[in-house]
């Protein structure tokens, strides 16, 4: 008969798995939600990749891609939530892979899962911080004349990485607080930006442009690009 893990605490579940809880679970549910919400980061994702998306796919790809990928990601999140509720361990993904994989290959699955996740976390942190350094350098250039050069951007990038490393090493409570602030920062930021885009411009693109305009400046030809070109020239 399968074990009903919904009626036991995380500490009891860890004992059932053969573990004694040693890490302090000091973050609140809201702070943990803030971590996930910040990683998703609608603002940084849109701002850093918006130009790339418009240039290599256009409004149609951005709109339909966002809706489709967002919908499919919900299934991934629901699946991971189910697994996490059964195995609430600090090892996370690679512990789950070890427990659910066949015994003969369990260690290999755990090893690959752990390393891919680690490398992914390093890459995504570096990417987000580089985006932050790029925007910060542009702001400093506008306000104080700190030229937006590659050397200056990399310098700011290094400073941001160092500060993040220090915060995550010695200031977990500060990180928890910042993640809670981040929830409201993202919500209000999206509302302000969307409100400004709706109210300030004198002219807005049509619905057909938003959901149907395809742009291909990748250097590779495509049928959609030819259709758009014929329509514009015809």
PDB file of N, CA, C and O in Angstrom, residues 48-96:
ATOM      1  N   UNK A  48      15.967  41.539 -21.002  1.00  0.00           N
ATOM      2  CA  UNK A  48      17.245  41.120 -21.579  1.00  0.00           C
ATOM      3  C   UNK A  48      17.077  40.379 -22.906  1.00  0.00           C
ATOM      4  O   UNK A  48      17.990  40.372 -23.735  1.00  0.00           O
ATOM      5  N   UNK A  49      15.912  39.745 -23.136  1.00  0.00           N
ATOM      6  CA  UNK A  49      15.732  38.942 -24.348  1.00  0.00           C
ATOM      7  C   UNK A  49      14.690  39.510 -25.309  1.00  0.00           C
ATOM      8  O   UNK A  49      14.452  38.922 -26.354  1.00  0.00           O
ATOM      9  N   UNK A  50      14.068  40.623 -24.946  1.00  0.00           N
ATOM     10  CA  UNK A  50      13.001  41.179 -25.778  1.00  0.00           C
ATOM     11  C   UNK A  50      13.524  41.538 -27.170  1.00  0.00           C
ATOM     12  O   UNK A  50      12.910  41.181 -28.183  1.00  0.00           O
ATOM     13  N   UNK A  51      14.646  42.239 -27.218  1.00  0.00           N
ATOM     14  CA  UNK A  51      15.207  42.642 -28.508  1.00  0.00           C
ATOM     15  C   UNK A  51      15.580  41.447 -29.360  1.00  0.00           C
ATOM     16  O   UNK A  51      15.350  41.429 -30.581  1.00  0.00           O
ATOM     17  N   UNK A  52      16.149  40.428 -28.735  1.00  0.00           N
ATOM     18  CA  UNK A  52      16.535  39.213 -29.474  1.00  0.00           C
ATOM     19  C   UNK A  52      15.301  38.528 -30.042  1.00  0.00           C
ATOM     20  O   UNK A  52      15.287  38.098 -31.197  1.00  0.00           O
ATOM     21  N   UNK A  53      14.249  38.422 -29.230  1.00  0.00           N
ATOM     22  CA  UNK A  53      13.021  37.788 -29.702  1.00  0.00           C
ATOM     23  C   UNK A  53      12.366  38.547 -30.841  1.00  0.00           C
ATOM     24  O   UNK A  53      11.887  37.948 -31.809  1.00  0.00           O
ATOM     25  N   UNK A  54      12.324  39.865 -30.734  1.00  0.00           N
ATOM     26  CA  UNK A  54      11.715  40.681 -31.795  1.00  0.00           C
ATOM     27  C   UNK A  54      12.498  40.570 -33.092  1.00  0.00           C
ATOM     28  O   UNK A  54      11.923  40.632 -34.182  1.00  0.00           O
ATOM     29  N   UNK A  55      13.804  40.388 -33.005  1.00  0.00           N
ATOM     30  CA  UNK A  55      14.656  40.352 -34.189  1.00  0.00           C
ATOM     31  C   UNK A  55      14.688  38.984 -34.849  1.00  0.00           C
ATOM     32  O   UNK A  55      14.951  38.867 -36.039  1.00  0.00           O
ATOM     33  N   UNK A  56      14.439  37.933 -34.088  1.00  0.00           N
ATOM     34  CA  UNK A  56      14.569  36.574 -34.626  1.00  0.00           C
ATOM     35  C   UNK A  56      13.238  35.818 -34.676  1.00  0.00           C
ATOM     36  O   UNK A  56      13.233  34.600 -34.866  1.00  0.00           O
ATOM     37  N   UNK A  57      12.153  36.492 -34.488  1.00  0.00           N
ATOM     38  CA  UNK A  57      10.856  35.829 -34.557  1.00  0.00           C
ATOM     39  C   UNK A  57       9.707  36.807 -34.643  1.00  0.00           C
ATOM     40  O   UNK A  57       8.684  36.538 -35.272  1.00  0.00           O
ATOM     41  N   UNK A  58       9.889  37.941 -33.987  1.00  0.00           N
ATOM     42  CA  UNK A  58       8.854  38.959 -34.028  1.00  0.00           C
ATOM     43  C   UNK A  58       7.749  38.752 -33.013  1.00  0.00           C
ATOM     44  O   UNK A  58       7.795  37.825 -32.195  1.00  0.00           O
ATOM     45  N   UNK A  59       6.723  39.600 -33.053  1.00  0.00           N
ATOM     46  CA  UNK A  59       5.640  39.540 -32.067  1.00  0.00           C
ATOM     47  C   UNK A  59       4.929  38.187 -32.021  1.00  0.00           C
ATOM     48  O   UNK A  59       4.563  37.708 -30.944  1.00  0.00           O
ATOM     49  N   UNK A  60       4.731  37.553 -33.177  1.00  0.00           N
ATOM     50  CA  UNK A  60       4.005  36.280 -33.203  1.00  0.00           C
ATOM     51  C   UNK A  60       4.730  35.215 -32.401  1.00  0.00           C
ATOM     52  O   UNK A  60       4.123  34.479 -31.610  1.00  0.00           O
ATOM     53  N   UNK A  61       6.036  35.106 -32.605  1.00  0.00           N
ATOM     54  CA  UNK A  61       6.812  34.092 -31.889  1.00  0.00           C
ATOM     55  C   UNK A  61       6.860  34.393 -30.397  1.00  0.00           C
ATOM     56  O   UNK A  61       6.747  33.494 -29.556  1.00  0.00           O
ATOM     57  N   UNK A  62       7.004  35.669 -30.034  1.00  0.00           N
ATOM     58  CA  UNK A  62       7.048  36.037 -28.625  1.00  0.00           C
ATOM     59  C   UNK A  62       5.717  35.723 -27.937  1.00  0.00           C
ATOM     60  O   UNK A  62       5.683  35.110 -26.866  1.00  0.00           O
ATOM     61  N   UNK A  63       4.614  36.119 -28.535  1.00  0.00           N
ATOM     62  CA  UNK A  63       3.304  35.935 -27.910  1.00  0.00           C
ATOM     63  C   UNK A  63       2.932  34.461 -27.799  1.00  0.00           C
ATOM     64  O   UNK A  63       2.639  33.957 -26.713  1.00  0.00           O
ATOM     65  N   UNK A  64       2.939  33.747 -28.936  1.00  0.00           N
ATOM     66  CA  UNK A  64       2.528  32.348 -28.920  1.00  0.00           C
ATOM     67  C   UNK A  64       3.552  31.480 -28.198  1.00  0.00           C
ATOM     68  O   UNK A  64       3.184  30.508 -27.525  1.00  0.00           O
ATOM     69  N   UNK A  65       4.825  31.826 -28.340  1.00  0.00           N
ATOM     70  CA  UNK A  65       5.855  31.069 -27.628  1.00  0.00           C
ATOM     71  C   UNK A  65       5.722  31.211 -26.130  1.00  0.00           C
ATOM     72  O   UNK A  65       5.834  30.229 -25.373  1.00  0.00           O
ATOM     73  N   UNK A  66       5.449  32.429 -25.660  1.00  0.00           N
ATOM     74  CA  UNK A  66       5.286  32.675 -24.223  1.00  0.00           C
ATOM     75  C   UNK A  66       4.095  31.885 -23.680  1.00  0.00           C
ATOM     76  O   UNK A  66       4.176  31.221 -22.637  1.00  0.00           O
ATOM     77  N   UNK A  67       2.973  31.946 -24.391  1.00  0.00           N
ATOM     78  CA  UNK A  67       1.768  31.250 -23.932  1.00  0.00           C
ATOM     79  C   UNK A  67       1.961  29.735 -23.930  1.00  0.00           C
ATOM     80  O   UNK A  67       1.607  29.050 -22.960  1.00  0.00           O
ATOM     81  N   UNK A  68       2.533  29.194 -25.005  1.00  0.00           N
ATOM     82  CA  UNK A  68       2.701  27.744 -25.103  1.00  0.00           C
ATOM     83  C   UNK A  68       3.713  27.228 -24.083  1.00  0.00           C
ATOM     84  O   UNK A  68       3.441  26.261 -23.365  1.00  0.00           O
ATOM     85  N   UNK A  69       4.869  27.876 -24.021  1.00  0.00           N
ATOM     86  CA  UNK A  69       5.903  27.426 -23.083  1.00  0.00           C
ATOM     87  C   UNK A  69       5.433  27.586 -21.637  1.00  0.00           C
ATOM     88  O   UNK A  69       5.655  26.720 -20.792  1.00  0.00           O
ATOM     89  N   UNK A  70       4.747  28.701 -21.344  1.00  0.00           N
ATOM     90  CA  UNK A  70       4.225  28.897 -19.993  1.00  0.00           C
ATOM     91  C   UNK A  70       3.234  27.825 -19.597  1.00  0.00           C
ATOM     92  O   UNK A  70       3.259  27.308 -18.468  1.00  0.00           O
ATOM     93  N   UNK A  71       2.352  27.444 -20.543  1.00  0.00           N
ATOM     94  CA  UNK A  71       1.361  26.404 -20.259  1.00  0.00           C
ATOM     95  C   UNK A  71       2.035  25.064 -20.016  1.00  0.00           C
ATOM     96  O   UNK A  71       1.703  24.340 -19.064  1.00  0.00           O
ATOM     97  N   UNK A  72       3.001  24.708 -20.845  1.00  0.00           N
ATOM     98  CA  UNK A  72       3.682  23.423 -20.692  1.00  0.00           C
ATOM     99  C   UNK A  72       4.552  23.393 -19.433  1.00  0.00           C
ATOM    100  O   UNK A  72       4.711  22.346 -18.798  1.00  0.00           O
ATOM    101  N   UNK A  73       5.101  24.551 -19.044  1.00  0.00           N
ATOM    102  CA  UNK A  73       5.922  24.609 -17.839  1.00  0.00           C
ATOM    103  C   UNK A  73       5.097  24.306 -16.593  1.00  0.00           C
ATOM    104  O   UNK A  73       5.627  23.791 -15.600  1.00  0.00           O
ATOM    105  N   UNK A  74       3.807  24.617 -16.622  1.00  0.00           N
ATOM    106  CA  UNK A  74       2.937  24.298 -15.493  1.00  0.00           C
ATOM    107  C   UNK A  74       2.943  22.805 -15.198  1.00  0.00           C
ATOM    108  O   UNK A  74       2.936  22.387 -14.034  1.00  0.00           O
ATOM    109  N   UNK A  75       2.970  21.975 -16.237  1.00  0.00           N
ATOM    110  CA  UNK A  75       2.987  20.528 -16.035  1.00  0.00           C
ATOM    111  C   UNK A  75       4.303  20.084 -15.402  1.00  0.00           C
ATOM    112  O   UNK A  75       4.322  19.191 -14.550  1.00  0.00           O
ATOM    113  N   UNK A  76       5.404  20.709 -15.814  1.00  0.00           N
ATOM    114  CA  UNK A  76       6.692  20.393 -15.200  1.00  0.00           C
ATOM    115  C   UNK A  76       6.680  20.773 -13.723  1.00  0.00           C
ATOM    116  O   UNK A  76       7.112  20.007 -12.850  1.00  0.00           O
ATOM    117  N   UNK A  77       6.152  21.972 -13.421  1.00  0.00           N
ATOM    118  CA  UNK A  77       6.086  22.421 -12.033  1.00  0.00           C
ATOM    119  C   UNK A  77       5.217  21.525 -11.173  1.00  0.00           C
ATOM    120  O   UNK A  77       5.573  21.196 -10.033  1.00  0.00           O
ATOM    121  N   UNK A  78       4.057  21.103 -11.698  1.00  0.00           N
ATOM    122  CA  UNK A  78       3.173  20.221 -10.946  1.00  0.00           C
ATOM    123  C   UNK A  78       3.829  18.871 -10.687  1.00  0.00           C
ATOM    124  O   UNK A  78       3.705  18.304  -9.594  1.00  0.00           O
ATOM    125  N   UNK A  79       4.550  18.352 -11.661  1.00  0.00           N
ATOM    126  CA  UNK A  79       5.235  17.071 -11.490  1.00  0.00           C
ATOM    127  C   UNK A  79       6.328  17.168 -10.439  1.00  0.00           C
ATOM    128  O   UNK A  79       6.460  16.294  -9.573  1.00  0.00           O
ATOM    129  N   UNK A  80       7.118  18.243 -10.496  1.00  0.00           N
ATOM    130  CA  UNK A  80       8.199  18.425  -9.527  1.00  0.00           C
ATOM    131  C   UNK A  80       7.645  18.664  -8.129  1.00  0.00           C
ATOM    132  O   UNK A  80       8.227  18.216  -7.135  1.00  0.00           O
ATOM    133  N   UNK A  81       6.511  19.350  -8.021  1.00  0.00           N
ATOM    134  CA  UNK A  81       5.895  19.571  -6.720  1.00  0.00           C
ATOM    135  C   UNK A  81       5.470  18.246  -6.093  1.00  0.00           C
ATOM    136  O   UNK A  81       5.627  18.029  -4.882  1.00  0.00           O
ATOM    137  N   UNK A  82       4.937  17.357  -6.919  1.00  0.00           N
ATOM    138  CA  UNK A  82       4.520  16.043  -6.426  1.00  0.00           C
ATOM    139  C   UNK A  82       5.717  15.239  -5.916  1.00  0.00           C
ATOM    140  O   UNK A  82       5.675  14.635  -4.843  1.00  0.00           O
ATOM    141  N   UNK A  83       6.810  15.265  -6.681  1.00  0.00           N
ATOM    142  CA  UNK A  83       8.007  14.532  -6.264  1.00  0.00           C
ATOM    143  C   UNK A  83       8.608  15.155  -5.008  1.00  0.00           C
ATOM    144  O   UNK A  83       9.014  14.459  -4.075  1.00  0.00           O
ATOM    145  N   UNK A  84       8.661  16.494  -4.969  1.00  0.00           N
ATOM    146  CA  UNK A  84       9.244  17.198  -3.830  1.00  0.00           C
ATOM    147  C   UNK A  84       8.478  16.908  -2.542  1.00  0.00           C
ATOM    148  O   UNK A  84       9.067  16.787  -1.469  1.00  0.00           O
ATOM    149  N   UNK A  85       7.159  16.789  -2.629  1.00  0.00           N
ATOM    150  CA  UNK A  85       6.368  16.504  -1.441  1.00  0.00           C
ATOM    151  C   UNK A  85       6.660  15.112  -0.891  1.00  0.00           C
ATOM    152  O   UNK A  85       6.471  14.854   0.297  1.00  0.00           O
ATOM    153  N   UNK A  86       7.131  14.211  -1.759  1.00  0.00           N
ATOM    154  CA  UNK A  86       7.453  12.851  -1.320  1.00  0.00           C
ATOM    155  C   UNK A  86       8.888  12.733  -0.815  1.00  0.00           C
ATOM    156  O   UNK A  86       9.183  11.918   0.046  1.00  0.00           O
ATOM    157  N   UNK A  87       9.779  13.557  -1.365  1.00  0.00           N
ATOM    158  CA  UNK A  87      11.192  13.509  -0.974  1.00  0.00           C
ATOM    159  C   UNK A  87      11.668  14.910  -0.589  1.00  0.00           C
ATOM    160  O   UNK A  87      12.353  15.584  -1.360  1.00  0.00           O
ATOM    161  N   UNK A  88      11.315  15.417   0.593  1.00  0.00           N
ATOM    162  CA  UNK A  88      11.684  16.793   0.989  1.00  0.00           C
ATOM    163  C   UNK A  88      13.106  16.891   1.530  1.00  0.00           C
ATOM    164  O   UNK A  88      13.346  17.255   2.671  1.00  0.00           O
ATOM    165  N   UNK A  89      14.079  16.538   0.698  1.00  0.00           N
ATOM    166  CA  UNK A  89      15.477  16.512   1.137  1.00  0.00           C
ATOM    167  C   UNK A  89      16.245  17.691   0.543  1.00  0.00           C
ATOM    168  O   UNK A  89      15.869  18.256  -0.494  1.00  0.00           O
ATOM    169  N   UNK A  90      17.349  18.027   1.198  1.00  0.00           N
ATOM    170  CA  UNK A  90      18.176  19.141   0.724  1.00  0.00           C
ATOM    171  C   UNK A  90      18.891  18.781  -0.580  1.00  0.00           C
ATOM    172  O   UNK A  90      19.277  19.660  -1.330  1.00  0.00           O
ATOM    173  N   UNK A  91      19.090  17.497  -0.826  1.00  0.00           N
ATOM    174  CA  UNK A  91      19.763  17.084  -2.058  1.00  0.00           C
ATOM    175  C   UNK A  91      18.921  17.383  -3.286  1.00  0.00           C
ATOM    176  O   UNK A  91      19.442  17.528  -4.386  1.00  0.00           O
ATOM    177  N   UNK A  92      17.611  17.489  -3.101  1.00  0.00           N
ATOM    178  CA  UNK A  92      16.744  17.898  -4.190  1.00  0.00           C
ATOM    179  C   UNK A  92      16.763  16.972  -5.381  1.00  0.00           C
ATOM    180  O   UNK A  92      16.542  15.763  -5.262  1.00  0.00           O
ATOM    181  N   UNK A  93      17.038  17.540  -6.556  1.00  0.00           N
ATOM    182  CA  UNK A  93      16.846  16.823  -7.811  1.00  0.00           C
ATOM    183  C   UNK A  93      17.658  15.545  -7.904  1.00  0.00           C
ATOM    184  O   UNK A  93      17.147  14.516  -8.365  1.00  0.00           O
ATOM    185  N   UNK A  94      18.929  15.562  -7.486  1.00  0.00           N
ATOM    186  CA  UNK A  94      19.730  14.360  -7.701  1.00  0.00           C
ATOM    187  C   UNK A  94      19.368  13.254  -6.710  1.00  0.00           C
ATOM    188  O   UNK A  94      19.562  12.070  -6.985  1.00  0.00           O
ATOM    189  N   UNK A  95      18.791  13.613  -5.546  1.00  0.00           N
ATOM    190  CA  UNK A  95      18.276  12.592  -4.635  1.00  0.00           C
ATOM    191  C   UNK A  95      17.027  11.949  -5.227  1.00  0.00           C
ATOM    192  O   UNK A  95      16.844  10.735  -5.169  1.00  0.00           O
ATOM    193  N   UNK A  96      16.177  12.770  -5.822  1.00  0.00           N
ATOM    194  CA  UNK A  96      14.970  12.232  -6.458  1.00  0.00           C
ATOM    195  C   UNK A  96      15.357  11.279  -7.597  1.00  0.00           C
ATOM    196  O   UNK A  96      14.770  10.203  -7.735  1.00  0.00           O
TER     197      UNK A  96
END
